[in-house]
Short mmCIF file of C-alpha atoms in Angstrom, two decimals:
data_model
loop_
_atom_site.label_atom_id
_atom_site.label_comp_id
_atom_site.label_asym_id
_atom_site.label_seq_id
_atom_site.Cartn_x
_atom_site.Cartn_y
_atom_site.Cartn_z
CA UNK L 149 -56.91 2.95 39.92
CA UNK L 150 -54.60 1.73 37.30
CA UNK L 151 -52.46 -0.55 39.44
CA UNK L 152 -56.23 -1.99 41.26
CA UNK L 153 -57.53 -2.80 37.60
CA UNK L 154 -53.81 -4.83 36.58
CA UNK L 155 -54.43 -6.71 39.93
CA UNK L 156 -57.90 -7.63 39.11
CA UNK L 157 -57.52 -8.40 36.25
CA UNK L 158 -54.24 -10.58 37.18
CA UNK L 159 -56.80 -12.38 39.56
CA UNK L 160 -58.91 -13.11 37.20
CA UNK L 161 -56.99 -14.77 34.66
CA UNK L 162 -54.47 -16.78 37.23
CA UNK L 163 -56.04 -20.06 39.09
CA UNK L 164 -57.43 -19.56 42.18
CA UNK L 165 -55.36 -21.51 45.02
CA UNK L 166 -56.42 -23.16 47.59
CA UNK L 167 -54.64 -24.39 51.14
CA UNK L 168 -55.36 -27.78 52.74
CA UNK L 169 -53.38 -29.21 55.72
CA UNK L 170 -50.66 -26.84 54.36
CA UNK L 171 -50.82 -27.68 50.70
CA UNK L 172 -51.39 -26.32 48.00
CA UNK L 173 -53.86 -27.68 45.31
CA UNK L 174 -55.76 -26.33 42.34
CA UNK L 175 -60.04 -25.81 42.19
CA UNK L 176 -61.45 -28.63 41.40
CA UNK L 177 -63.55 -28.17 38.07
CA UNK L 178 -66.75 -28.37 39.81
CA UNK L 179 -65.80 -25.18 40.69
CA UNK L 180 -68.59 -22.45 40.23
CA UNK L 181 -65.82 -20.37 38.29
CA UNK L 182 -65.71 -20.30 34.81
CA UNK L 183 -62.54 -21.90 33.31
CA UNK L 184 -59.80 -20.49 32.43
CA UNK L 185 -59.96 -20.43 28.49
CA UNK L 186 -63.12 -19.44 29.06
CA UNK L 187 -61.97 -16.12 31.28
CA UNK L 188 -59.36 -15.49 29.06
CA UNK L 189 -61.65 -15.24 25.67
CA UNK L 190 -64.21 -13.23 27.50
CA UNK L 191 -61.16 -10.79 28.70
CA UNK L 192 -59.63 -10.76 25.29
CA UNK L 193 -63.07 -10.42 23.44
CA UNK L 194 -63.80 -7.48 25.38
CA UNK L 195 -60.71 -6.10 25.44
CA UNK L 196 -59.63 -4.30 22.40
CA UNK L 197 -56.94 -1.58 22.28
CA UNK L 198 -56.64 -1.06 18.36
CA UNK L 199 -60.05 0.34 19.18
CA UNK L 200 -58.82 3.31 21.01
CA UNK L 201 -57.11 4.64 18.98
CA UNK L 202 -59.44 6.99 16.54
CA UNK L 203 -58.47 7.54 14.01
CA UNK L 204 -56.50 4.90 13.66
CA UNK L 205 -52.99 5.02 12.28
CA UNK L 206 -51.87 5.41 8.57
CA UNK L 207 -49.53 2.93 6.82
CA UNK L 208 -47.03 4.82 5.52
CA UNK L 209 -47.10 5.54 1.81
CA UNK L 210 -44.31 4.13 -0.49
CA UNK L 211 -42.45 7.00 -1.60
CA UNK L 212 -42.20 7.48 -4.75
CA UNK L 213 -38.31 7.56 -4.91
CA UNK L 214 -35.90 5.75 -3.06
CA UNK L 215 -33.60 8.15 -3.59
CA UNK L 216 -33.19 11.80 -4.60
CA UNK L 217 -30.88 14.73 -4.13
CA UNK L 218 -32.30 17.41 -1.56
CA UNK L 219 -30.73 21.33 -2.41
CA UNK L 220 -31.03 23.94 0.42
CA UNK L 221 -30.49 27.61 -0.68
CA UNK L 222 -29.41 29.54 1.93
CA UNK L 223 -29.61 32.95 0.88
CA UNK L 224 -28.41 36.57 1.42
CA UNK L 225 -31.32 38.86 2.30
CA UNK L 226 -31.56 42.19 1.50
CA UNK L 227 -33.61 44.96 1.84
CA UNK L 228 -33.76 45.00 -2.29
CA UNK L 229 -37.10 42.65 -2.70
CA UNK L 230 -36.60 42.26 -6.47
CA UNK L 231 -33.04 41.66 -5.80
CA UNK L 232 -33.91 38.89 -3.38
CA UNK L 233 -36.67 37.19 -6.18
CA UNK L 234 -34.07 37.05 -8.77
CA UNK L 235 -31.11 35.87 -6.22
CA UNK L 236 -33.50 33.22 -4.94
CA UNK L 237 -34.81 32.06 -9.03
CA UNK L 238 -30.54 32.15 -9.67
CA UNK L 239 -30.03 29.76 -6.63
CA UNK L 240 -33.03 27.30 -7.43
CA UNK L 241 -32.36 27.47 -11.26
CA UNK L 242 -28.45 26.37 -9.93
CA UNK L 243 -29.92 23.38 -7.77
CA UNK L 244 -31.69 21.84 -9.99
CA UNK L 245 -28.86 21.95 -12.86
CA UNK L 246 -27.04 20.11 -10.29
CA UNK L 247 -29.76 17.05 -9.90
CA UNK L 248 -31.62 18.35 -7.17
CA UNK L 249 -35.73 16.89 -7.42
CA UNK L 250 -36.53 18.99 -4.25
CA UNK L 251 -35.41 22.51 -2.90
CA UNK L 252 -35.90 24.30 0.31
CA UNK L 253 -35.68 28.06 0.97
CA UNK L 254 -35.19 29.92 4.54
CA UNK L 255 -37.91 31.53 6.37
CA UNK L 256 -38.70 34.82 5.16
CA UNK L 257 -36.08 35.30 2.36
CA UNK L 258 -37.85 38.22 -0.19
CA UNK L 259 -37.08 40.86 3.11
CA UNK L 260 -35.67 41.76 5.85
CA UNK L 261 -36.90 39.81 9.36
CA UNK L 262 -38.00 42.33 11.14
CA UNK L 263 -41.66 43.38 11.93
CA UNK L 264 -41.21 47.15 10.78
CA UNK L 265 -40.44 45.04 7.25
CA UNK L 266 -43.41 42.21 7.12
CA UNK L 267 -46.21 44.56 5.64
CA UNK L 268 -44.17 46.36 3.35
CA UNK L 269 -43.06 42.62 1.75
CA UNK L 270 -45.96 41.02 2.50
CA UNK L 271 -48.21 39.42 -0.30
CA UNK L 272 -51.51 38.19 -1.11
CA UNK L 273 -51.12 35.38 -2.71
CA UNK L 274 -54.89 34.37 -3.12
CA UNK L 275 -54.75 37.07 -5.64
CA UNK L 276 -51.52 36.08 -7.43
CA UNK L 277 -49.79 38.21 -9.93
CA UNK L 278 -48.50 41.68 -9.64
CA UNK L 279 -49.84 41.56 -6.27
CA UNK L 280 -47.39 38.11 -5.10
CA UNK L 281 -44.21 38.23 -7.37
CA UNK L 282 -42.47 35.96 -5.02
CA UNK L 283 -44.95 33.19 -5.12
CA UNK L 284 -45.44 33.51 -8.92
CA UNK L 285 -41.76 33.01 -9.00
CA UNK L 286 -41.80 29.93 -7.15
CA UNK L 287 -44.62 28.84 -9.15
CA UNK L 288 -42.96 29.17 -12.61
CA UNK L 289 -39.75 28.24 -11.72
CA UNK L 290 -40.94 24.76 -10.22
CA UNK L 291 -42.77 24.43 -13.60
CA UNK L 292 -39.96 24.85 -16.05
CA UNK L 293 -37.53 23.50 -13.83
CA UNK L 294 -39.88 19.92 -12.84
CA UNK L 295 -38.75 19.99 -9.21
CA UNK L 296 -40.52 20.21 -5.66
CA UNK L 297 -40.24 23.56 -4.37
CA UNK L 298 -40.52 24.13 -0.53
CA UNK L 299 -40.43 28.13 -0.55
CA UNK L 300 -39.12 28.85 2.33
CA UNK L 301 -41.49 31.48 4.34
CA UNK L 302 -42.68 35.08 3.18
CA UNK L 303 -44.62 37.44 4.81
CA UNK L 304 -48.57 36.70 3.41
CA UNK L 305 -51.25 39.43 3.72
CA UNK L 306 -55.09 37.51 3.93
CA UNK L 307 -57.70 40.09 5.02
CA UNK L 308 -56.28 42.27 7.95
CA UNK L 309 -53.70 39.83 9.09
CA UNK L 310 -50.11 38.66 8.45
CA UNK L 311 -49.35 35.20 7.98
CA UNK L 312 -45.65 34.15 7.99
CA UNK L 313 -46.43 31.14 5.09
CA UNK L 314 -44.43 28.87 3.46
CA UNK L 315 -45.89 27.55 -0.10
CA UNK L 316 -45.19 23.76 -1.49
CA UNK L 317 -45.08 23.71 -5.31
CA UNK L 318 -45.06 20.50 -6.99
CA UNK L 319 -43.34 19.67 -10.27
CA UNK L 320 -45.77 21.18 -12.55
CA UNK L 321 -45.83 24.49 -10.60
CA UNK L 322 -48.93 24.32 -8.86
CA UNK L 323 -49.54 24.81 -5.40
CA UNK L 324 -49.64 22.06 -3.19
CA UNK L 325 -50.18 23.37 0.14
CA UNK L 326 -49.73 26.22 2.10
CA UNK L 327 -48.41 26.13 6.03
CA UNK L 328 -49.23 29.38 8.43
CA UNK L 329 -46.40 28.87 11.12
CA UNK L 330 -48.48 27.59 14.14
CA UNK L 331 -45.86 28.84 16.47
CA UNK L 332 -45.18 32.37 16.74
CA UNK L 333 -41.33 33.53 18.02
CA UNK L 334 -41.71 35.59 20.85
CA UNK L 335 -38.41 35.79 22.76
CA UNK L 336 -36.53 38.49 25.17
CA UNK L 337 -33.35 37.86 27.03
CA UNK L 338 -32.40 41.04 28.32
CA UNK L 339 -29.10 42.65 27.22
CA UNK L 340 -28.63 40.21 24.20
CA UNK L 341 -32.22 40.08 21.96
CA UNK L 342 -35.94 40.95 22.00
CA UNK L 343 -38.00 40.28 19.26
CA UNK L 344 -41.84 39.40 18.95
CA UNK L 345 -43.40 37.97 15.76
CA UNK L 346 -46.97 38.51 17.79
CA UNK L 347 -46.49 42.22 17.42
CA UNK L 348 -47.29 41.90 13.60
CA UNK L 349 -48.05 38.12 12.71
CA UNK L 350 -51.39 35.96 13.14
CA UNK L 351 -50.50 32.37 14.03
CA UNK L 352 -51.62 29.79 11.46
CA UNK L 353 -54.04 26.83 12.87
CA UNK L 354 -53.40 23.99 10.99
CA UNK L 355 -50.89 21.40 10.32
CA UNK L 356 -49.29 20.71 6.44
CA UNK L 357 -48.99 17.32 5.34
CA UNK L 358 -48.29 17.31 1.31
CA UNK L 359 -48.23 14.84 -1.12
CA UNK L 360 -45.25 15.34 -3.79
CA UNK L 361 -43.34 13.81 -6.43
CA UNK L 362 -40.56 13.19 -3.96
CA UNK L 363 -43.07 11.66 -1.31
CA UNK L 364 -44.94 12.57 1.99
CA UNK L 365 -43.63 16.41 3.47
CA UNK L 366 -44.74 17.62 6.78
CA UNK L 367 -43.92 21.11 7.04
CA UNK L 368 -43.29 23.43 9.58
CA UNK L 369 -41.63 26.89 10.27
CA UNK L 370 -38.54 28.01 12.77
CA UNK L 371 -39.66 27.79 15.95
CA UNK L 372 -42.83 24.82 14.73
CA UNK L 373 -39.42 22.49 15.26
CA UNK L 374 -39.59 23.39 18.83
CA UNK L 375 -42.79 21.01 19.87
CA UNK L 376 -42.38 17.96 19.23
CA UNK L 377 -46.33 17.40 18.98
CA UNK L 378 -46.44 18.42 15.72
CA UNK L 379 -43.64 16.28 14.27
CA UNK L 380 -44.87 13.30 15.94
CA UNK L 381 -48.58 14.13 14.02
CA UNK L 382 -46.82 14.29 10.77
CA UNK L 383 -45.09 10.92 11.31
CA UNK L 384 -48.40 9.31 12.61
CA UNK L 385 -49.81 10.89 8.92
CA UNK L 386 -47.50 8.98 6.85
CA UNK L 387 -45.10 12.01 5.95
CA UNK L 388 -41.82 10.39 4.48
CA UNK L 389 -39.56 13.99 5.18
CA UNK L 390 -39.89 17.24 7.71
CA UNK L 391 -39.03 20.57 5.92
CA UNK L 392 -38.67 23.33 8.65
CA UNK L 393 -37.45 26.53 6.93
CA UNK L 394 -36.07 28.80 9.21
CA UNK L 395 -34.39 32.01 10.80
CA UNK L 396 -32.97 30.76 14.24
CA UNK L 397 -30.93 33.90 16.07
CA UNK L 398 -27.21 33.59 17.07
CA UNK L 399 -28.16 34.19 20.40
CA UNK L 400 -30.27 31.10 21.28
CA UNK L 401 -29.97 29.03 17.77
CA UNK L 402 -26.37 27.97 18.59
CA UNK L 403 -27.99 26.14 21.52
CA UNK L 404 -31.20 24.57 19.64
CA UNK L 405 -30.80 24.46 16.17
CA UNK L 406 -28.91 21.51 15.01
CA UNK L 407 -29.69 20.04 18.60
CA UNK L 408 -33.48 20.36 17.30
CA UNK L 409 -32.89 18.94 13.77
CA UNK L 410 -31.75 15.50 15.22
CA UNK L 411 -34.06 15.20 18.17
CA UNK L 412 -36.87 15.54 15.55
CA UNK L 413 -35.83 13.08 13.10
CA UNK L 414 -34.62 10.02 16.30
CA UNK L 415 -38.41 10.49 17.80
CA UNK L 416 -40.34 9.94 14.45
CA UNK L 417 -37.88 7.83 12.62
CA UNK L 418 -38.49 10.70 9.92
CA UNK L 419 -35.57 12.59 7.45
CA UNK L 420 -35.69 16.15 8.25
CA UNK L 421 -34.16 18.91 6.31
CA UNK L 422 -34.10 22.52 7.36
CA UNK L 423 -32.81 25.57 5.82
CA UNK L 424 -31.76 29.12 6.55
CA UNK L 425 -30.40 32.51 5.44
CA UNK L 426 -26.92 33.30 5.34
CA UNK L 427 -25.55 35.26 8.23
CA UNK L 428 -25.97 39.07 8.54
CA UNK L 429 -24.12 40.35 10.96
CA UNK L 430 -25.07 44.40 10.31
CA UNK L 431 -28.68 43.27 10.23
CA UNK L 432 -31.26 44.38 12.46
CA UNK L 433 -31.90 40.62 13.40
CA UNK L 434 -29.36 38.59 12.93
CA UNK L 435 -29.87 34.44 11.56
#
């Protein structure tokens, strides 16, 4: 269909030629066909492909830096949750004294990655408080300290499900945005790991595009830098930088981690920064 509508159209716009006593000559301009400036503003004039595209594609925003220092923490996780709060705070406080504007956290740093572990760490953090110390951490500390704060991931508790959520706090500690990993990790290679987030998690719906002192983010989580769908919508949104917190196993991650990182940023032309926790090899799973 494609290829018959090129060679129509072709037709159309090239003058017809015609054979006399084995030449060659042009259609005289008595023809009954219109001209061709006239074909070609009736093809153009109905032809429009900026129209197609709905909705149509954002400039990209001026950041509002040209240049800034990026800190990744990449934490120790323990099974100690007020141990991992104040070892997180220690490591972002330490960041920012050395010029960091924003600072990224790995996936699911308060506890240990395990399913048996995300409702006994989860929190609500609609509620806030006593009931979400992590995220009031993150808050406060991105308020005294004036920085961008990608938090990482932690295990959230809305209604009767589990999110696996990473929070965005801008410079005066609010909350910016909030990402539900689209993408759960559900993996099994016999004899070397098995693990399924699906067991215990509820897959977020949206994408996160947020606006911050540093620029544009789009954010994902882990295994979100797996499809490249959802990078591509971020760039097409005007985001300036992908964060992708993250817990990638030694068993697969080797192969698609780094690999991952740069195949995002050449498609979309985008910076991307992603951060982990430090290595655990006694650990149930192991990053």
């Amino acid at each position: 269909m494609r290829a018959a509508a090129t060679a129509t159209a072709a037709a159309l716009l090239t003058p017809r030629l015609t054979r006399s006593a084995g030449r060659a000559r042009l259609p005289s301009s008595s023809s009954s066909r219109p001209p061709l400036r006239r074909v070609a503003a009736m093809a153009s004039s109905s032809f429009r492909p900026e129209d197609a595209r709905s909705p149509p594609a954002l400039d990209l925003p001026t950041p509002p830096l040209s240049k800034f220092k990026v800190a990744l923490c990449q934490l120790s996780v323990t099974a100690d949750k007020a141990r991992n709060i104040a070892h997180a705070r220690a490591a972002i406080e330490a960041a920012a004294a050395d010029g960091a504007k924003l600072v990224l956290l790995p996936e699911i740093w308060n506890g240990p990655y395990s399913n048996d572990s995300f409702p006994e760490y989860a929190e609500d953090i609609e509620a806030g408080g006593d009931a979400a110390p992590s995220f009031s951490m993150m808050s406060e500390v991105a308020r005294s300290l004036q920085i961008t704060l990608v938090g990482g991931s932690i295990a959230e508790r809305s209604g009767n499900n589990l999110y696996n959520t990473c929070c965005v706090f801008g410079s005066d500690g609010k909350l910016k945005g909030k990402h539900r990993k689209i993408h759960l990790f559900d993996i099994d290679i016999p004899g070397k790991i098995t693990f399924k987030e699906s067991k215990t998690l509820t897959a977020g719906q949206n994408p996160t595009v947020v606006d911050t002192d540093v620029g544009r983010i789009g954010i994902g989580i882990c295994y979100d830098i797996r499809f490249q769908e959802l990078a591509m919508l971020y760039a097409a949104r005007g985001a300036h930088l992908l964060c992708y917190p993250g817990a990638f196993n030694m068993t697969t991650g080797p192969l698609h981690w780094e690999l991952l990182q740069r195949a995002r940023a050449a498609d979309n032309q985008l910076f991307v920064a992603t951060c982990g926790p430090a290595r655990d090899a006694s650990a149930g799973y192991v990053a």
